[in-house]
CSV table of C-alpha atoms and ligand atoms in Angstrom, one decimal:
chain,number,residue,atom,x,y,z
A,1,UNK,CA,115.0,109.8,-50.6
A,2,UNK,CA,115.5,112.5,-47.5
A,3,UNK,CA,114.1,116.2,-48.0
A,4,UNK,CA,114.0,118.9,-46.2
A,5,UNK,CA,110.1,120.1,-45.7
A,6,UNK,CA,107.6,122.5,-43.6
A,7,UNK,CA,105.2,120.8,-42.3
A,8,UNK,CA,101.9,121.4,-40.8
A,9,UNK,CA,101.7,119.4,-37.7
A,10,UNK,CA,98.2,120.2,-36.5
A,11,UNK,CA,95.5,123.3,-37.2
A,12,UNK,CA,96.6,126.6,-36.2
A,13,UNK,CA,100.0,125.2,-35.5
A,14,UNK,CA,103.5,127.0,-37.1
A,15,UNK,CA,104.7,124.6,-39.9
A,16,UNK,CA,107.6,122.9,-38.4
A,17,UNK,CA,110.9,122.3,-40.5
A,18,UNK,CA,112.0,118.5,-40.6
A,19,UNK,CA,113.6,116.4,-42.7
A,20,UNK,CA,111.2,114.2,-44.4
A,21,UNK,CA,110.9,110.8,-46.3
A,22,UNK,CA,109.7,110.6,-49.6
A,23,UNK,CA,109.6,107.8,-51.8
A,24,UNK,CA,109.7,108.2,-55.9
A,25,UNK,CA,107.5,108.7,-58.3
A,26,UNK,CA,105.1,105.8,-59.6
A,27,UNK,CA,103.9,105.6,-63.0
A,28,UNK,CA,102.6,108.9,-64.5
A,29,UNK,CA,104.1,110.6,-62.0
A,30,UNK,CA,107.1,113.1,-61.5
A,31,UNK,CA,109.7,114.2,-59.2
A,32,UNK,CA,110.7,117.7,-59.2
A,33,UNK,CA,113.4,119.4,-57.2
A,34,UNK,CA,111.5,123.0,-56.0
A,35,UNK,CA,113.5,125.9,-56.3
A,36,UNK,CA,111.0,128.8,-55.2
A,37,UNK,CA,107.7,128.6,-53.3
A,38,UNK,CA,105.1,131.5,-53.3
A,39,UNK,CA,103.0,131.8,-49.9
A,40,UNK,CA,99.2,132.4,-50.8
A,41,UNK,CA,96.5,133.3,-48.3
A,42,UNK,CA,95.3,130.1,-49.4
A,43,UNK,CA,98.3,128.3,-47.2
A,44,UNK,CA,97.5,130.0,-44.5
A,45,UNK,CA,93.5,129.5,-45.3
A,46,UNK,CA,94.3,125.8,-44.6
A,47,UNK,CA,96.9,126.1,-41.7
A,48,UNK,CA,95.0,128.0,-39.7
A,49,UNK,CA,91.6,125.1,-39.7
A,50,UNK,CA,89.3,127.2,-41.3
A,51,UNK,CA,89.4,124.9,-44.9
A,52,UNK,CA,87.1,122.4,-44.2
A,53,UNK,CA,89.2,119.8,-46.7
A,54,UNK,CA,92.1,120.5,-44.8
A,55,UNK,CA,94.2,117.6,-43.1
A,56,UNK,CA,96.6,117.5,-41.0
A,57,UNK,CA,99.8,116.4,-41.0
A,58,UNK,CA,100.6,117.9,-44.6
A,59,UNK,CA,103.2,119.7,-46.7
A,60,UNK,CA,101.2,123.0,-48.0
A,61,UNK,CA,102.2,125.4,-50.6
A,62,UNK,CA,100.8,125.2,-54.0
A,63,UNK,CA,102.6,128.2,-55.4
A,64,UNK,CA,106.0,127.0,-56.7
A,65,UNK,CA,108.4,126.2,-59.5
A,66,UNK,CA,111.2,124.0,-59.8
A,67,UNK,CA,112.8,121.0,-62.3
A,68,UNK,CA,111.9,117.6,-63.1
A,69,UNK,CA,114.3,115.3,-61.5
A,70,UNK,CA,113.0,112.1,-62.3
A,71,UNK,CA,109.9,110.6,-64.0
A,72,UNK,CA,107.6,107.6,-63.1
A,73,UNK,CA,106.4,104.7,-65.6
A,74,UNK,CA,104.7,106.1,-68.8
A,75,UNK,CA,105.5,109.8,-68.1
A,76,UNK,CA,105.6,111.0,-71.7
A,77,UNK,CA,105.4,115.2,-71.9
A,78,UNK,CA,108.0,115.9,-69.4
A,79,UNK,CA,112.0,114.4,-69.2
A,80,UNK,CA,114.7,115.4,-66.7
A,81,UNK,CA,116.2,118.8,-66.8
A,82,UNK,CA,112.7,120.6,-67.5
A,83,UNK,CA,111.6,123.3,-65.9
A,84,UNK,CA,108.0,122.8,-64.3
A,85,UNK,CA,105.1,125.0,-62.2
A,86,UNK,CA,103.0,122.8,-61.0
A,87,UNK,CA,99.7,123.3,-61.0
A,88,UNK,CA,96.7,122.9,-58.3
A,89,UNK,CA,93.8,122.9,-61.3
A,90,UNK,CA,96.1,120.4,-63.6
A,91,UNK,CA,94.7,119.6,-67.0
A,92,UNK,CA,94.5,115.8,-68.4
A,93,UNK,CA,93.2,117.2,-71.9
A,94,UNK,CA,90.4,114.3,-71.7
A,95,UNK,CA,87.9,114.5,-69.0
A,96,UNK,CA,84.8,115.7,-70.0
A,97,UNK,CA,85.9,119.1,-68.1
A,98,UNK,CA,88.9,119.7,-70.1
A,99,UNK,CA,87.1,118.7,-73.7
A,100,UNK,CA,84.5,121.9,-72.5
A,101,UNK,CA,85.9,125.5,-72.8
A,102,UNK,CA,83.5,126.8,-70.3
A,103,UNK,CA,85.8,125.8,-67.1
A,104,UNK,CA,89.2,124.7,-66.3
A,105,UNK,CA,88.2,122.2,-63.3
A,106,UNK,CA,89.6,118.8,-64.5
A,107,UNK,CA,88.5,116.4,-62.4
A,108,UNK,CA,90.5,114.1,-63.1
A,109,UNK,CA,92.5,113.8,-59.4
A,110,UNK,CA,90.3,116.1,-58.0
A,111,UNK,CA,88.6,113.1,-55.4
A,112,UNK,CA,92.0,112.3,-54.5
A,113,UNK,CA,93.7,115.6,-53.9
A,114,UNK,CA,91.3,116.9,-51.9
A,115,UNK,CA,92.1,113.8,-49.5
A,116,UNK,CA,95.6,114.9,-49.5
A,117,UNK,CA,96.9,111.7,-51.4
A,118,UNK,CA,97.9,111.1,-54.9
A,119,UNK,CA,95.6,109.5,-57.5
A,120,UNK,CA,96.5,106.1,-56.4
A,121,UNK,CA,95.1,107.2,-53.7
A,122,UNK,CA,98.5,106.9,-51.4
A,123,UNK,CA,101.4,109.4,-50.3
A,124,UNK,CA,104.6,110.0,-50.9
A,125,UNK,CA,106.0,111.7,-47.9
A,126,UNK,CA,106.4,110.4,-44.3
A,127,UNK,CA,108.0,111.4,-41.3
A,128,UNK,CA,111.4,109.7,-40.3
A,129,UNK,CA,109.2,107.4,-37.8
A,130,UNK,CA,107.2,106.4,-40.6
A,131,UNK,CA,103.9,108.7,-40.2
A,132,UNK,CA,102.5,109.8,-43.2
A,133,UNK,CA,102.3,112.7,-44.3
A,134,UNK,CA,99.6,114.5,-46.8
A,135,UNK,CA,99.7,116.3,-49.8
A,136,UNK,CA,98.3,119.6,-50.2
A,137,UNK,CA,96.3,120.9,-53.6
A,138,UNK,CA,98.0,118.5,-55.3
A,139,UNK,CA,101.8,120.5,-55.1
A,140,UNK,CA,103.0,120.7,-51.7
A,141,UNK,CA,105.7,123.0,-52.9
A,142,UNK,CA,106.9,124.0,-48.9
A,143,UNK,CA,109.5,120.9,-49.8
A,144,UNK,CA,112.3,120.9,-51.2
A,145,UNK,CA,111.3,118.1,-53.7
A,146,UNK,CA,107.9,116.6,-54.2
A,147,UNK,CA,106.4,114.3,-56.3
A,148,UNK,CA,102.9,115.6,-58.6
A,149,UNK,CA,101.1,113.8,-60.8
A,150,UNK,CA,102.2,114.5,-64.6
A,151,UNK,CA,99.0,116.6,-65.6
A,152,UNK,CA,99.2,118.8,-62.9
A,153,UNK,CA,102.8,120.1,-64.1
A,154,UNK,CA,103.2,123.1,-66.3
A,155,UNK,CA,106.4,123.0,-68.6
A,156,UNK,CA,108.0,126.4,-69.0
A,157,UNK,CA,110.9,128.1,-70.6
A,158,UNK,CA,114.5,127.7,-69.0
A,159,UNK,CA,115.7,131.3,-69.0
A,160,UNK,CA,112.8,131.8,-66.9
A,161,UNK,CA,113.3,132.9,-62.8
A,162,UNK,CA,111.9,130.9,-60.5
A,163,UNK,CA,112.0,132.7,-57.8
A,164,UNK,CA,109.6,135.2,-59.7
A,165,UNK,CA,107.6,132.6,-61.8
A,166,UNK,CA,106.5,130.5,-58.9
A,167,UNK,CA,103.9,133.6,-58.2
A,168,UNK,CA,102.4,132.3,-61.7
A,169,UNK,CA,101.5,128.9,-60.1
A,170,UNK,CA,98.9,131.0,-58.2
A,171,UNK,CA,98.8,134.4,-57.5
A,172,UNK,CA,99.5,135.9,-61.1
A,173,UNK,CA,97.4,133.4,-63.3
A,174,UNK,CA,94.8,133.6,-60.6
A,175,UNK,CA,94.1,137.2,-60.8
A,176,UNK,CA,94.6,137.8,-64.3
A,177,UNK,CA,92.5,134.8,-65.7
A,178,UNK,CA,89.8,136.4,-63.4
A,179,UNK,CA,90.1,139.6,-66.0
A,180,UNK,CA,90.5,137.8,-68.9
A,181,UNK,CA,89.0,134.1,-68.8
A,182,UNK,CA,86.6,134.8,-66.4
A,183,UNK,CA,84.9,138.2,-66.6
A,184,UNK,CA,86.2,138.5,-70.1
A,185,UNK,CA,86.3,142.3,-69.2
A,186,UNK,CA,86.1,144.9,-72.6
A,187,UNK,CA,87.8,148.2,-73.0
A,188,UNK,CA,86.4,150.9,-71.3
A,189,UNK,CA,84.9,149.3,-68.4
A,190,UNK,CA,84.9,150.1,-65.1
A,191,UNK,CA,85.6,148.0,-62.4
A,192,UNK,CA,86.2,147.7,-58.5
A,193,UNK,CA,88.6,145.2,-57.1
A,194,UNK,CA,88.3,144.4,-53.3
A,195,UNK,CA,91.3,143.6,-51.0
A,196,UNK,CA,94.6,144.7,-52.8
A,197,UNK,CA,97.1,141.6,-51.8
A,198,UNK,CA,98.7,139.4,-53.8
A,199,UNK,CA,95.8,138.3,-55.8
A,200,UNK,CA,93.9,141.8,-56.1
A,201,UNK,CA,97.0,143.6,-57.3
A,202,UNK,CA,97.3,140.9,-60.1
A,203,UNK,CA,93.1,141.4,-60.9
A,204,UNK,CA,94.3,145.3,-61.3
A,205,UNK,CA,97.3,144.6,-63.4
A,206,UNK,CA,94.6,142.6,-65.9
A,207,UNK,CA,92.1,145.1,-65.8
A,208,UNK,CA,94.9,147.5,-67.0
A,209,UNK,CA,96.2,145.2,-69.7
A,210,UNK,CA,92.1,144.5,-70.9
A,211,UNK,CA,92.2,149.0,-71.7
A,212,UNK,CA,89.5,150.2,-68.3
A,213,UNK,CA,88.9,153.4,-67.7
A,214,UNK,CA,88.4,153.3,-64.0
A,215,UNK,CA,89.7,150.7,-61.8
A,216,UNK,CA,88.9,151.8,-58.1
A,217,UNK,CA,90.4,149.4,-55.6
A,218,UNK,CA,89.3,148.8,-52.0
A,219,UNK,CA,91.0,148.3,-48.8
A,220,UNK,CA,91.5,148.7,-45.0
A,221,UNK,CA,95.3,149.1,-45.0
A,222,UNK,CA,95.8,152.6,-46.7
A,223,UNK,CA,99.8,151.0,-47.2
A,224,UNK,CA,98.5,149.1,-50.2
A,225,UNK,CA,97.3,151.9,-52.1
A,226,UNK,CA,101.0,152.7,-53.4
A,227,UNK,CA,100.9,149.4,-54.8
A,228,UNK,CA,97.5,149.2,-56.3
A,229,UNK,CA,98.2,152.9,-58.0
A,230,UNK,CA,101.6,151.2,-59.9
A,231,UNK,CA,99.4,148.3,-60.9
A,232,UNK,CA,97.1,151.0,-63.1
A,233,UNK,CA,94.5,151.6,-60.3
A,234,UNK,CA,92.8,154.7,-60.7
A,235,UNK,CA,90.9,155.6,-57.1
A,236,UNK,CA,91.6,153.9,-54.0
A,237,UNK,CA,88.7,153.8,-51.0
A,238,UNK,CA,89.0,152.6,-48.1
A,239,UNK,CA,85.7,151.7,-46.2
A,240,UNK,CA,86.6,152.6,-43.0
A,241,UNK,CA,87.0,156.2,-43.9
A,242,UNK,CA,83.8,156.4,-45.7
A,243,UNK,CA,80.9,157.9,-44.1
A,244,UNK,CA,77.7,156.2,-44.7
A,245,UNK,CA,77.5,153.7,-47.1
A,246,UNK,CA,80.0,152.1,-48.7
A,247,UNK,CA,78.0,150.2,-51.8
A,248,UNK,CA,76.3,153.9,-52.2
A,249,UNK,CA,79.9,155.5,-52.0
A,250,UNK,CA,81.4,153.0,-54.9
A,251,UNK,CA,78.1,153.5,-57.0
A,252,UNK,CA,78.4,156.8,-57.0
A,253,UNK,CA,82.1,157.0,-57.8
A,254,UNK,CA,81.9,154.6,-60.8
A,255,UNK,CA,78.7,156.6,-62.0
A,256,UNK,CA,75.8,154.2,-61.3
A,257,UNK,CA,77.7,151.0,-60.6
A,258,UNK,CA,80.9,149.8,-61.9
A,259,UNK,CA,80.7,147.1,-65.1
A,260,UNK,CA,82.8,144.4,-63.1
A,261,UNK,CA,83.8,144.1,-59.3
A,262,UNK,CA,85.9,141.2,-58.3
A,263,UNK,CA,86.2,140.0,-54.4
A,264,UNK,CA,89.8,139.2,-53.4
A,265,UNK,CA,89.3,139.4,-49.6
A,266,UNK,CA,87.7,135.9,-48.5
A,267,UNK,CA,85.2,137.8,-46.6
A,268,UNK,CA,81.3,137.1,-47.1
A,269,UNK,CA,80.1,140.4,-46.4
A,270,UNK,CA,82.7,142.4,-48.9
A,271,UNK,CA,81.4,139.8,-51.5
A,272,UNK,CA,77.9,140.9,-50.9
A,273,UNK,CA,79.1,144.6,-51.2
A,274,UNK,CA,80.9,143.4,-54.5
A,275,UNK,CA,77.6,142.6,-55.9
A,276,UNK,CA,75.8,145.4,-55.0
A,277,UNK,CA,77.8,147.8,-56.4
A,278,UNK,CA,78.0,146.2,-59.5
A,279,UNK,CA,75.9,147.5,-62.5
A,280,UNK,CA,71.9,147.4,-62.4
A,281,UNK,CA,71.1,146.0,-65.7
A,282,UNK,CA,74.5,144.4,-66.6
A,283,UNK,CA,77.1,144.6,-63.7
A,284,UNK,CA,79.3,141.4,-62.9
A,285,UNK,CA,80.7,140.3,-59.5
A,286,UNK,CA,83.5,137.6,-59.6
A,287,UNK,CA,84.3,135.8,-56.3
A,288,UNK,CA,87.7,135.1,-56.0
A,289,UNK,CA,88.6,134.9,-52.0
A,290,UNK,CA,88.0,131.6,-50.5
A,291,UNK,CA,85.6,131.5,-47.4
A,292,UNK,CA,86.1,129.8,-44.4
A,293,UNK,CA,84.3,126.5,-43.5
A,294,UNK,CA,80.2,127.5,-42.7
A,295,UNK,CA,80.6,130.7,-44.1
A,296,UNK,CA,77.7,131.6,-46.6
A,297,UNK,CA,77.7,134.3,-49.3
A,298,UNK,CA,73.4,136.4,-48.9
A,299,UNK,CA,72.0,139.2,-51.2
A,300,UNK,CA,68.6,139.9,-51.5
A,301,UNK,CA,67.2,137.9,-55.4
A,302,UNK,CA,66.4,141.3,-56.2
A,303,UNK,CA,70.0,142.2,-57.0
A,304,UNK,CA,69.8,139.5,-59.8
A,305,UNK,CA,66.8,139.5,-60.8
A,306,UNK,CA,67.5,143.4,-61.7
A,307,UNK,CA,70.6,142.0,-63.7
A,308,UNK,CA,73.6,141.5,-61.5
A,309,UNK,CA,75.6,138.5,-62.1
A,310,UNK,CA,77.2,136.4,-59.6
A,311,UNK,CA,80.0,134.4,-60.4
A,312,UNK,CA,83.4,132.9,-59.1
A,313,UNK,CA,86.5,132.1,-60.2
A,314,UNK,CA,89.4,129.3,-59.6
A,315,UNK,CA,93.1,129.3,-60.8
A,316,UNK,CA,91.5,132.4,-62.9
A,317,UNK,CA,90.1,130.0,-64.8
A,318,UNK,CA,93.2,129.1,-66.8
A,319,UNK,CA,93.9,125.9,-68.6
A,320,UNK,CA,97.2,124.9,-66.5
A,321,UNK,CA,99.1,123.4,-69.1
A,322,UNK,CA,98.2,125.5,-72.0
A,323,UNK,CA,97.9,129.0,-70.1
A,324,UNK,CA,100.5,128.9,-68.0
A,325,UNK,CA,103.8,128.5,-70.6
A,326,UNK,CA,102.1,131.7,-71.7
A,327,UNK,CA,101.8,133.8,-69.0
A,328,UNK,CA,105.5,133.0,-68.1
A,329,UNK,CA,106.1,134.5,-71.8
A,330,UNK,CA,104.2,137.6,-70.6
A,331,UNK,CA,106.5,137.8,-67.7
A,332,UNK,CA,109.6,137.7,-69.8
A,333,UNK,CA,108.6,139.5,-72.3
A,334,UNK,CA,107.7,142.7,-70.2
A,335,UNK,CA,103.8,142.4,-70.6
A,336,UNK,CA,103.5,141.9,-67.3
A,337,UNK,CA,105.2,143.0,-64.1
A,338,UNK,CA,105.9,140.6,-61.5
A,339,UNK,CA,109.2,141.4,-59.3
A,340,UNK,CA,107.5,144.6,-57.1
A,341,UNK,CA,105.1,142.4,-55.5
A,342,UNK,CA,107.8,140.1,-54.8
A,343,UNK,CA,108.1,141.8,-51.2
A,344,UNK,CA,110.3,139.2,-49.0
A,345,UNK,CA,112.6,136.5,-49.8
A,346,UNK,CA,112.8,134.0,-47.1
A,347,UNK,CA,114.4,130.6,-46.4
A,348,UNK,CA,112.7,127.5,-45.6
A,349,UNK,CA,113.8,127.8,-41.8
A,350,UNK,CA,112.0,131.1,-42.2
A,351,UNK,CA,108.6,130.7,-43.6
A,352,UNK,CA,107.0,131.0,-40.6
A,353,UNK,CA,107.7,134.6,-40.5
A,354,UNK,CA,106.3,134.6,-44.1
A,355,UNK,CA,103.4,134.1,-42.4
A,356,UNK,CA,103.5,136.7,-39.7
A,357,UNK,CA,103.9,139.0,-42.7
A,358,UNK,CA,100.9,138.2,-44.3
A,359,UNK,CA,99.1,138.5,-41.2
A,360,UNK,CA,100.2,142.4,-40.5
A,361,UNK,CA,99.7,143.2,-44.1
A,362,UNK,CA,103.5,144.0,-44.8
A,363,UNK,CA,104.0,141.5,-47.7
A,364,UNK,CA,102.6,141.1,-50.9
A,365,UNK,CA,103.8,137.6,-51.3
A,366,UNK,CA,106.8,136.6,-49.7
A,367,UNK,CA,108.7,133.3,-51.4
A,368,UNK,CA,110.9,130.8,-50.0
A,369,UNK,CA,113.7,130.0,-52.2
A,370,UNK,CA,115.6,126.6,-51.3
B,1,LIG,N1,89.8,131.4,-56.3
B,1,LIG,C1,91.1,131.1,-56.4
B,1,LIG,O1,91.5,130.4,-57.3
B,1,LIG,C2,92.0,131.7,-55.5
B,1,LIG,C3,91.6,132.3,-54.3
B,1,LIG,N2,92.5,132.9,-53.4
B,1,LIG,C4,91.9,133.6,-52.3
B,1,LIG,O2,91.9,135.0,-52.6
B,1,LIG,C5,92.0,135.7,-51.3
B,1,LIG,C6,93.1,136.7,-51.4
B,1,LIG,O3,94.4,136.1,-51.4
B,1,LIG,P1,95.7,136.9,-51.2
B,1,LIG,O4,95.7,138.1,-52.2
B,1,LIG,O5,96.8,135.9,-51.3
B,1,LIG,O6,95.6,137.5,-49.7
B,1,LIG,P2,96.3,138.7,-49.1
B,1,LIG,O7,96.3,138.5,-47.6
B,1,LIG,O8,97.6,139.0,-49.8
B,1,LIG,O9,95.3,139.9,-49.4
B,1,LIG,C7,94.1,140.1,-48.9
B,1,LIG,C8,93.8,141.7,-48.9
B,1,LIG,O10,92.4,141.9,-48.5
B,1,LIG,C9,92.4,143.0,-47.7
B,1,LIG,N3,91.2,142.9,-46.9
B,1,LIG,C10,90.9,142.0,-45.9
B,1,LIG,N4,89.7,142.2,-45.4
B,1,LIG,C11,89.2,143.3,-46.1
B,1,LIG,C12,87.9,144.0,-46.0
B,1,LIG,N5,87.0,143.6,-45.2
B,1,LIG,N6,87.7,145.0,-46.9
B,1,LIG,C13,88.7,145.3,-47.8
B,1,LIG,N7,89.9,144.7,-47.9
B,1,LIG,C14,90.1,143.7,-47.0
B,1,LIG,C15,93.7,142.9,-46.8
B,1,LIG,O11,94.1,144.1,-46.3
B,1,LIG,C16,94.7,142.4,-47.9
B,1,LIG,O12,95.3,143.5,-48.6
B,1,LIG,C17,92.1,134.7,-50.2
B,1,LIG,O13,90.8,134.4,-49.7
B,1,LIG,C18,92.6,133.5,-51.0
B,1,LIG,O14,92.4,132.3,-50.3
B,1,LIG,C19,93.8,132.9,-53.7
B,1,LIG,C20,94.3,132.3,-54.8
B,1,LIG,C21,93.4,131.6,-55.8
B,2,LIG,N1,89.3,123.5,-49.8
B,2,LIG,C1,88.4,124.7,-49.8
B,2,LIG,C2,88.3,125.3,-51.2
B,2,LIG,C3,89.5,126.0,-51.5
B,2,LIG,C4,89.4,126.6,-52.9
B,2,LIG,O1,88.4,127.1,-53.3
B,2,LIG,N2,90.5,126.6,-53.7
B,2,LIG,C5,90.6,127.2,-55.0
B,2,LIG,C6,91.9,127.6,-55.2
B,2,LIG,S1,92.5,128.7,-54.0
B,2,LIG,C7,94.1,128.9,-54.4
B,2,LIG,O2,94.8,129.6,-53.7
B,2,LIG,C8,90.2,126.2,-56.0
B,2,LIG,O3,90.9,125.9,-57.0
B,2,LIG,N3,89.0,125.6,-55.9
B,2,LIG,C9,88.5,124.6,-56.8
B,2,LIG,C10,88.6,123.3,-56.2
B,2,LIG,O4,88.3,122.3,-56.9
B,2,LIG,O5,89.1,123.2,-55.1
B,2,LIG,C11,87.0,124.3,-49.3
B,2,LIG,O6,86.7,123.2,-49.3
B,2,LIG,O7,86.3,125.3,-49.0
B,3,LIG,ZN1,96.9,130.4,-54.0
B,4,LIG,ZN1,90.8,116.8,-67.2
């Protein structure tokens, strides 16, 4: 079949729109029909060349939600007509990652996906002169339809928008799971969040739902403090009006450290403040932001070996196919709020503006509905 895709052509490029080949699904695979595509920083992580697994030409976007169209050979948990997320961390329920409760990192496609190609170790899409084209986190959800593996889809409830619950294929799970399946963060805590976007705001929303009692959040743009404050944070900082210190500044203002910080910027040196100001004795740091390629996270050992913990975090470390049925419950049960950070609608022929957004911190996530 013909879709309509954004692809990128080339590092640092705009995606370009194009009409795209893409053959059907082989056996345990599926085809879904995207509805509504969520733009992480992650996209733009990987369009700009600083992902060091990134390749080029590929359809990115890994934050979407659509319905099955049609399914390959031996598909047996999904039929046509569902309603899908898929997901970048899917979940095969055998490998010896999925039998352990202490990660969610299946590896059971993961040497494939990160080549861009499906586990039989081809792709789907090409260009209309025959190029092939890659896959992207195992989604590429800036098509119109793609074709993902059947343990990386998420089934979900039909009453279920997807022009909001696309944000759960990233974003939302990603920030909240950092709360609750990572930190495992009790009542009472305090915490600091760094960089309030679409993935911070999501880490405050948890730590509201897990009962802190301070949740300070940091950032350079003073426009994202309305935001963070509806989201339950409590203080708002940002470093370039502090004088001094900022790791002294946040100690102080959490009363000796805070309990659990969380880094949702990407940047190596905020992680190593994120650390620092975490608890002597006890305090937590979970990295969340990715890192461009040859960056490297430093501390001195003495922050540990005085009782900081380091740790990081992917997909929020949610089960994909268990968790995230759930968290679209949340959604439509009011437990959690999803539609204010749902800044921009945009159309395919558009999402390079999406981009532009991100970049002058107007957007929280803008999504693409087809
Ligand atoms: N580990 C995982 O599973 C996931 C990681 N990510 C990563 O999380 C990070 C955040 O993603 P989004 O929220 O979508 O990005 P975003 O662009 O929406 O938000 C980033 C925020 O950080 C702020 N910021 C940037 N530099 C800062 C600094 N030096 N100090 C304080 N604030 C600063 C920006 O003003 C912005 O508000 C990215 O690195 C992304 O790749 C995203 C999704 C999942
Ligand atoms: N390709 C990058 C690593 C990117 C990365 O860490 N991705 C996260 C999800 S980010 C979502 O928006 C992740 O799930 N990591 C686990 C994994 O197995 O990739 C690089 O090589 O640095
Ligand atoms: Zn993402
Ligand atoms: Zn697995």
């Amino acid at each position: 079949m013909k879709t309509r895709a954004a692809v990128a052509v080339a590092a640092g490029k705009p995606l370009e729109i194009m009409e795209v080949n893409l053959d059907g699904p082989r056996a345990g695979e599926v085809l879904v029909e995207i509805k509504a595509t969520g733009l992480c920083h992650t996209d733009e992580f990987t369009r700009s060349g600083d992902d060091p697994e990134g390749i080029f030409p590929a359809i990115l976007g890994h934050e979407g939600a659509g319905v099955v169209i049609e399914v390959g050979e031996g598909v047996t948990s999904l039929e046509v007509g569902d309603h899908v997320i898929p997901l970048y961390t899917p979940e095969c329920r055998e490998c010896e990652y999925c039998l352990n409760p202490k990660t969610n990192l299946c590896q059971k496609v993961r040497a494939t996906q990160g080549q861009g190609l499906l586990p039989d170790g081809s792709t789907r899409f090409s260009m209309l002169d025959g190029t092939p084209i890659h896959h992207y986190m195992g989604c590429s959800t800036f098509a119109n339809h793609t074709v993902v593996p059947e343990i990386a889809l998420a089934k979900v409830r039909k009453d279920a928008p997807f022009d909001k619950i696309c944000y759960i294929g990233c974003g939302v799970t990603t920030g909240i799971g950092a709360v609750i399946n990572t930190a495992r963060v009790e009542i009472g805590s305090r915490c600091v969040v760094f960089g309030l976007g679409g993935i911070g705001l999501n880490v405050i929303q948890g730590l509201r739902m897990a009962g802190c009692d301070q949740i300070v959040g940091v950032d350079l743009n003073d426009e994202k403090e309305k935001m963070g404050r509806h989201f339950g944070m409590t203080d708002f900082v940002n470093p370039s009006t502090v004088e001094g210190d900022i790791v002294a500044h946040l100690v102080e203002l959490t009363k000796g450290g805070a309990d659990y910080t969380f880094d949702a910027t990407g940047n190596v040196k905020v992680m190593r403040q994120a650390l620092e100001c975490a608890h002597k004795g006890w305090g937590e740091s979970i990295i969340i932001g990715v890192a461009p390629a040859g960056a490297e996270i430093s501390t001195r050992p003495f922050q540990l070996v005085t009782g900081r913990v380091w740790r990081g975090t992917a997909f929020g470390g949610a089960k994909g196919r268990t968790d995230v049925p759930k968290i679209v419950d949340w959604y439509m049960d009011g437990k959690i709020e999803i539609d204010p950070m749902i800044t921009h609608k945009l159309t395919l022929d558009e999402i390079n503006h999406g981009f532009d957004l991100m970049h002058q911190g107007k957007s929280i996530r803008a999504v693409v509905e087809f």
